[in-house]
Amino acid sequence: MWSFVTSSSPSAYPQGHRAKDHQPPAQGSLAAPEANAEAIHFLSNLQQEELQMLMFSETLAMVSDTGEPEGELTIEVQRGKYKDELGMMSSCVLVHAFSRGFMDRMLCGNSLLGYLSWKLHIMEQHSQEFIKFHILPMEHKMSLVKQDDQLTMTRSVKEGEEMKTEVTFFPGSSTVGFISQAANLVLLRVMAWRQTVPNNARFLALDTEGKLCYSTYVRGFPGSGSWPGENPKGWGGGLG
């Protein structure tokens, strides 16, 4: 599961930022989590000119806690085009990331393709994760599509020959301030470029069960090599 997100992550940003574990709403509260004003303000003030300076490809080494190589992660951010459900074309931020490596000597890999607006709002995203267990290979897939003012999430899990799929709908109003896995990779570059994190900003993300939860960022210790992912437990967002 996306080991590069934790302490086994590459040291691309020596003074990077660490994402706190996602915080569920307070126990007993029935209200859905909401991003706060600081997070919404941060996203709304992103400028296209700044994001264009952060468009490049990089390949990072993934290492274990003991420093052993575990594979490579490649992240590409570029300007792209996106066609919506009405066939309208628009300019977007295109994010492509993939990795291959070994976990306990078993081959594993991940891939991510995301289309984002210039405010990092999700338009469409597809992710895939596999682990080649010797007895029962496992594959997880998830797609997020924004249509008709709602976000549709489709998740599938394949274990051996058995496949399970579920679909969830989120009203558009409930995803204000939502940070997808693709948006997180761009947001990390923004924070590294600015050498700061949004103070007290509380974003939304997906937990490992595919439910909306809170997500915040804290600055890592200089030289710690911490380079967080949007979800500390993997890009799969509930596929584990």
PDB file of N, CA and C in Angstrom, residues 10 37 41 46 51 133 136-137 139 194 209 219 223 228:
ATOM      1  N   PRO A  10      10.330   9.018  -0.447  1.00  0.00           N
ATOM      2  CA  PRO A  10      11.565   9.583  -0.974  1.00  0.00           C
ATOM      3  C   PRO A  10      11.812  10.962  -0.382  1.00  0.00           C
ATOM      4  N   ALA A  37     -12.946  27.546   6.225  1.00  0.00           N
ATOM      5  CA  ALA A  37     -12.771  28.721   5.361  1.00  0.00           C
ATOM      6  C   ALA A  37     -11.330  28.858   4.887  1.00  0.00           C
ATOM      7  N   HIS A  41     -10.320  29.097   1.022  1.00  0.00           N
ATOM      8  CA  HIS A  41      -9.629  30.305   0.587  1.00  0.00           C
ATOM      9  C   HIS A  41      -8.315  29.954  -0.096  1.00  0.00           C
ATOM     10  N   LEU A  46      -5.442  29.925  -5.720  1.00  0.00           N
ATOM     11  CA  LEU A  46      -4.416  29.351  -6.592  1.00  0.00           C
ATOM     12  C   LEU A  46      -4.463  30.027  -7.953  1.00  0.00           C
ATOM     13  N   LEU A  51       0.769  27.425 -11.031  1.00  0.00           N
ATOM     14  CA  LEU A  51       0.694  25.987 -11.290  1.00  0.00           C
ATOM     15  C   LEU A  51       1.484  25.605 -12.531  1.00  0.00           C
ATOM     16  N   PHE A 133       0.209 -11.238  -4.623  1.00  0.00           N
ATOM     17  CA  PHE A 133       0.336 -12.273  -3.604  1.00  0.00           C
ATOM     18  C   PHE A 133       0.485 -13.628  -4.292  1.00  0.00           C
ATOM     19  N   LEU A 136      -3.164 -15.460  -3.704  1.00  0.00           N
ATOM     20  CA  LEU A 136      -4.364 -14.760  -4.134  1.00  0.00           C
ATOM     21  C   LEU A 136      -4.002 -13.331  -4.557  1.00  0.00           C
ATOM     22  N   PRO A 137      -3.653 -13.112  -5.831  1.00  0.00           N
ATOM     23  CA  PRO A 137      -3.328 -11.758  -6.298  1.00  0.00           C
ATOM     24  C   PRO A 137      -4.502 -10.810  -6.047  1.00  0.00           C
ATOM     25  N   GLU A 139      -6.174  -6.805  -6.732  1.00  0.00           N
ATOM     26  CA  GLU A 139      -6.168  -5.594  -7.548  1.00  0.00           C
ATOM     27  C   GLU A 139      -7.300  -4.677  -7.092  1.00  0.00           C
ATOM     28  N   ARG A 194       6.267  27.371  -2.276  1.00  0.00           N
ATOM     29  CA  ARG A 194       6.058  28.516  -1.384  1.00  0.00           C
ATOM     30  C   ARG A 194       6.806  28.371  -0.068  1.00  0.00           C
ATOM     31  N   GLU A 209     -12.199   3.800   3.810  1.00  0.00           N
ATOM     32  CA  GLU A 209     -13.508   3.205   3.567  1.00  0.00           C
ATOM     33  C   GLU A 209     -14.281   3.962   2.492  1.00  0.00           C
ATOM     34  N   ARG A 219       4.125  21.013   8.590  1.00  0.00           N
ATOM     35  CA  ARG A 219       5.461  21.101   8.011  1.00  0.00           C
ATOM     36  C   ARG A 219       6.352  20.032   8.606  1.00  0.00           C
ATOM     37  N   GLY A 223      15.253  18.098   6.695  1.00  0.00           N
ATOM     38  CA  GLY A 223      16.108  16.931   6.550  1.00  0.00           C
ATOM     39  C   GLY A 223      15.438  15.618   6.884  1.00  0.00           C
ATOM     40  N   PRO A 228       4.645  13.609   2.037  1.00  0.00           N
ATOM     41  CA  PRO A 228       3.399  12.906   2.298  1.00  0.00           C
ATOM     42  C   PRO A 228       2.562  12.666   1.065  1.00  0.00           C
TER      43      PRO A 228
END
